[in-house]
XYZ file of C-alpha atoms in Angstrom:
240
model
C -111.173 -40.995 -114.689
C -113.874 -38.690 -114.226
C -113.899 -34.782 -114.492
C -115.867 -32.401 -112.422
C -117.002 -29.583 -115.089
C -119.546 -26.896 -114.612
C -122.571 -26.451 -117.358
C -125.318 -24.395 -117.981
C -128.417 -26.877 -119.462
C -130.765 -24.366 -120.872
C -134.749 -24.985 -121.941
C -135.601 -28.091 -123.904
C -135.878 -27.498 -127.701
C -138.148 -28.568 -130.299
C -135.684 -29.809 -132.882
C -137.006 -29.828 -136.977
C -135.725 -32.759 -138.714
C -134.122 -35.785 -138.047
C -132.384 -36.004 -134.731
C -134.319 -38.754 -132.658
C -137.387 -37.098 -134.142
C -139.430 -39.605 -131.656
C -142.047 -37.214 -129.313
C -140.118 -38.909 -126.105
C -136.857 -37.451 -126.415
C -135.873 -34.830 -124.728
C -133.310 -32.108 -126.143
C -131.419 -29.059 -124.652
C -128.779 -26.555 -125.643
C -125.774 -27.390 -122.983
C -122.634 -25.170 -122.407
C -119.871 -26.299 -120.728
C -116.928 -24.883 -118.661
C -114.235 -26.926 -119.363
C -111.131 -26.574 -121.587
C -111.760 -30.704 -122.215
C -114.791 -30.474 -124.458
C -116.616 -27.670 -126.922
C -118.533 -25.039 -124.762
C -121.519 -25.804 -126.549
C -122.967 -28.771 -127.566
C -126.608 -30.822 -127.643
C -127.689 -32.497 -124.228
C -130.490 -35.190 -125.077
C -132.288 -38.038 -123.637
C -135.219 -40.500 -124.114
C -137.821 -39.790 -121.353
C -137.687 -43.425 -120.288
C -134.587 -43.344 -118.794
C -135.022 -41.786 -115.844
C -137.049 -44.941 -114.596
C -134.662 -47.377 -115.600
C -132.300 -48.929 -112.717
C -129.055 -47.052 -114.119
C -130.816 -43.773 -114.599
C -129.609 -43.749 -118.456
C -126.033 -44.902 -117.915
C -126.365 -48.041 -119.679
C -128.371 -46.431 -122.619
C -125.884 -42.868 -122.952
C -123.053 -45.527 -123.056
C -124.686 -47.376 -125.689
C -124.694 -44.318 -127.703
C -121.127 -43.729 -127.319
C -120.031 -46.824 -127.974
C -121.526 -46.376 -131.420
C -120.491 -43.017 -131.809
C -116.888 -44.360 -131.158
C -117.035 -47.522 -133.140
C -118.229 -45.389 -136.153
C -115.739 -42.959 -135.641
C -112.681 -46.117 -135.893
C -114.669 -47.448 -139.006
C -114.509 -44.191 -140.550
C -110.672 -43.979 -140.615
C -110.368 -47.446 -142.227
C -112.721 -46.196 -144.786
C -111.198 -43.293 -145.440
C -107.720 -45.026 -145.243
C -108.925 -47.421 -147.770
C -109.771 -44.887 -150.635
C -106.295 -43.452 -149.595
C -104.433 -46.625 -150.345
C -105.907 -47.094 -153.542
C -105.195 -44.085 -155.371
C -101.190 -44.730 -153.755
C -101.785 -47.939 -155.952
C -98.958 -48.348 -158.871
C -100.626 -48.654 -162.257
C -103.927 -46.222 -161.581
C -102.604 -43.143 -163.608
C -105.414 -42.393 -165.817
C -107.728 -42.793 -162.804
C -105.371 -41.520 -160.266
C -106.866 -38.017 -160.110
C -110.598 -39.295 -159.820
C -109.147 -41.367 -156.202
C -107.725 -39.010 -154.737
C -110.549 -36.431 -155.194
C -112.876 -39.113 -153.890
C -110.596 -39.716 -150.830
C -110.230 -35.646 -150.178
C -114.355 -35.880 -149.519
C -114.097 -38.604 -147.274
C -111.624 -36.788 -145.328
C -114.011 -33.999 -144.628
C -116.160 -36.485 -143.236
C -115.952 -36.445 -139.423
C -117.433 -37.851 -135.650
C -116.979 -35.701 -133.499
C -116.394 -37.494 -130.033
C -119.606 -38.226 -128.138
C -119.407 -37.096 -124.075
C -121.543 -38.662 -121.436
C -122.304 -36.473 -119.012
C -123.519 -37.803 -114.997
C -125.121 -35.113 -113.249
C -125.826 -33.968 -110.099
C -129.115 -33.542 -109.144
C -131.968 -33.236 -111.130
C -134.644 -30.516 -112.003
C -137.700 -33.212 -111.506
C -137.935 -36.958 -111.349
C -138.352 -37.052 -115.156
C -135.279 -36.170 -115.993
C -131.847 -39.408 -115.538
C -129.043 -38.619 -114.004
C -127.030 -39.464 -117.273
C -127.198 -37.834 -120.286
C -125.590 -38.165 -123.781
C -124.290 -35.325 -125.262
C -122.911 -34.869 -128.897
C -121.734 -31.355 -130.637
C -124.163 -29.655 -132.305
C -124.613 -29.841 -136.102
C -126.013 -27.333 -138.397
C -130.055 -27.262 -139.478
C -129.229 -29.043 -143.103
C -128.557 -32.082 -140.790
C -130.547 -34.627 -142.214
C -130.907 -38.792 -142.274
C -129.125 -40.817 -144.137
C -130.785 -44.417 -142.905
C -132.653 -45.794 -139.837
C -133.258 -49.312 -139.270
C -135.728 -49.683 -141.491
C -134.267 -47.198 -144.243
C -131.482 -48.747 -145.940
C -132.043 -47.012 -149.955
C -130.633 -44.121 -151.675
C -133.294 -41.238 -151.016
C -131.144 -38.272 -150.901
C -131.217 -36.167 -154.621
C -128.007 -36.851 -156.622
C -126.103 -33.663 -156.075
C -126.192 -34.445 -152.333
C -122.477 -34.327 -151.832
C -122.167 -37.414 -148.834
C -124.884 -39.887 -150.675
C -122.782 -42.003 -152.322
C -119.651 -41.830 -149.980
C -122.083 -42.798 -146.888
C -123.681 -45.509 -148.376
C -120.667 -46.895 -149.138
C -119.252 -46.286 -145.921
C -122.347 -48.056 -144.198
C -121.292 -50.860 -146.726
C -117.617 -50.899 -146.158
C -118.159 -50.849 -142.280
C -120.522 -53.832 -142.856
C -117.796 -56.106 -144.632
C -115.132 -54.978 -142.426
C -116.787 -56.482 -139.080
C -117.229 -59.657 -141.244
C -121.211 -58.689 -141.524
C -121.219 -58.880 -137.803
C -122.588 -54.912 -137.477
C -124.647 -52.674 -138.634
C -124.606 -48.914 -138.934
C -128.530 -48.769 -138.378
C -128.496 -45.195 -138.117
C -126.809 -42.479 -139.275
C -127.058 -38.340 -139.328
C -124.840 -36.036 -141.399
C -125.171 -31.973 -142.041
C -123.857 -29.684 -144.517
C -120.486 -29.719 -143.465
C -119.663 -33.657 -143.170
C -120.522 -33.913 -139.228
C -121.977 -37.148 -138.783
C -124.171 -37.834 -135.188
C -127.023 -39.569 -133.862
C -125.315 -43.147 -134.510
C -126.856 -46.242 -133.879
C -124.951 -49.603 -134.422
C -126.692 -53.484 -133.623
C -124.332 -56.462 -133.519
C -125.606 -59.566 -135.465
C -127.243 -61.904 -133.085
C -127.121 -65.309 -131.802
C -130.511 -66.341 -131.360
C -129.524 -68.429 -128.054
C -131.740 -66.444 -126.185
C -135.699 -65.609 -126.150
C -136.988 -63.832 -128.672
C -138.011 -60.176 -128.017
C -138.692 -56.699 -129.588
C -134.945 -55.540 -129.801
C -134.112 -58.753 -131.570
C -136.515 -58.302 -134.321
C -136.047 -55.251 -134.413
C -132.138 -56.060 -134.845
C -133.332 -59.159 -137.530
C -135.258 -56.615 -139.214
C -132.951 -53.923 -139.500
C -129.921 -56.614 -141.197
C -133.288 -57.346 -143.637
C -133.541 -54.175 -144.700
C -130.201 -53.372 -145.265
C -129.513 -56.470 -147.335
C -132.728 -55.791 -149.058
C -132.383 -52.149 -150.215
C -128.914 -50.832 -149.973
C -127.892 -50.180 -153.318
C -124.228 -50.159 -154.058
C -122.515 -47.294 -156.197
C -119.210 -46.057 -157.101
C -118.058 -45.928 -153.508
C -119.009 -49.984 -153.496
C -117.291 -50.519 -156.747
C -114.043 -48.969 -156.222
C -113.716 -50.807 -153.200
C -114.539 -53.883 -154.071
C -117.297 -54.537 -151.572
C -119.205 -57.799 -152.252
C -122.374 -57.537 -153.468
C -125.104 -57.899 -150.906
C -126.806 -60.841 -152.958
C -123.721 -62.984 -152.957
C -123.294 -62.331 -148.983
């Protein structure tokens, strides 16, 4: 069901850092009236989509699709390092568990709105746009499709628990998906998700399939499993 709202969309912004740092996105501050979503939040879209035949509603769904599949992954994860610290005969290690499963709590996707305007400013701009909350300026990139290793310096509090996430979410759709992108500030908010399904192949062979082939090559090639792997179990890459 769809909800009329009001919103202000103010100037586009030259974001620092790592959200869809690509020159043809477009990003702007938007506030919203509406007791159904936060007031303010981050309007953004790729400058292509205004000449595609859904104006950008295919591609702002695609995003929060991800956003929402990441978000369902996330609570097995994090109900995963729950059940193991409930685990009879873990005493001595009991403590260590449930500390690890307190971070992952903190973790959090905060849910993704798509927003289907009316009228636009100029012909450049789609008549759907993606919008996600805002995140703090210590937001920074975890992996991209071609960035699957451990860069982030050790006393970054979400390395290991991501990459084991990204792991986790891997083995749980039976190595069928792929977190292929992945954002997270300061404070645990993760955004600017992007997710490819494994493909068939049936079909012709184009840019987003190797880009999709060469994204599940890179992961499988320099993801690097840690404690997050370990106390989970999670196969090891090589033996996939």
């Amino acid at each position: 069901m769809a909800t009329l709202v009001v919103y202000t969309v103010g100037q586009p912004l030259y974001i620092v850092g790592c959200r869809d740092m690509a020159a043809r996105w477009v990003f702007r501050h938007i506030e919203v009236e509406s007791n159904l979503v936060k007031r303010l939040m981050l309007a953004k879209y790729h400058d292509s989509w205004a000449y595609t035949e859904t104006q950008g509603q295919t591609q702002a769904f695609e995003r929060a699709r991800a956003n929402l599949y990441v978000a369902k992954m996330l609570r097995h994860f994090q109900n995963a390092l729950k059940h193991l610290w409930h685990m009879p005969g873990c005493d001595n290690v009991r403590a260590k568990l449930q500390a690890i499963h307190v971070a992952a709590r903190a973790l959090q996707v905060p849910p993704p709105f798509v927003l289907h305007t009316v009228g636009q400013a100029t012909f450049s701009e789609p008549e759907w746009i993606y919008c996600e909350t805002a995140v703090d300026d210590d937001n920074k990139r975890y992996v991209h499709a071609y960035k699957f290793h451990t860069a982030q310096h050790e006393s970054d509090p979400w390395k290991d628990l991501i990459h084991g996430f990204i792991h986790f979410a891997y083995q749980k759709s039976e190595e069928n998906s792929l977190i292929a992108q992945l954002d997270c500030d300061g404070d645990g908010i993760i955004s600017n998700l992007v997710c490819y399904p494994k493909l068939s192949h049936l079909g012709p062979v184009s840019e987003y399939t190797e880009t999709v082939d060469k994204a599940f090559q890179h992961f499988k090639g320099e993801h690097e499993c840690n404690k997050i792997c370990n106390i989970l179990a999670l196969r090891q890459l090589d033996d996939v």
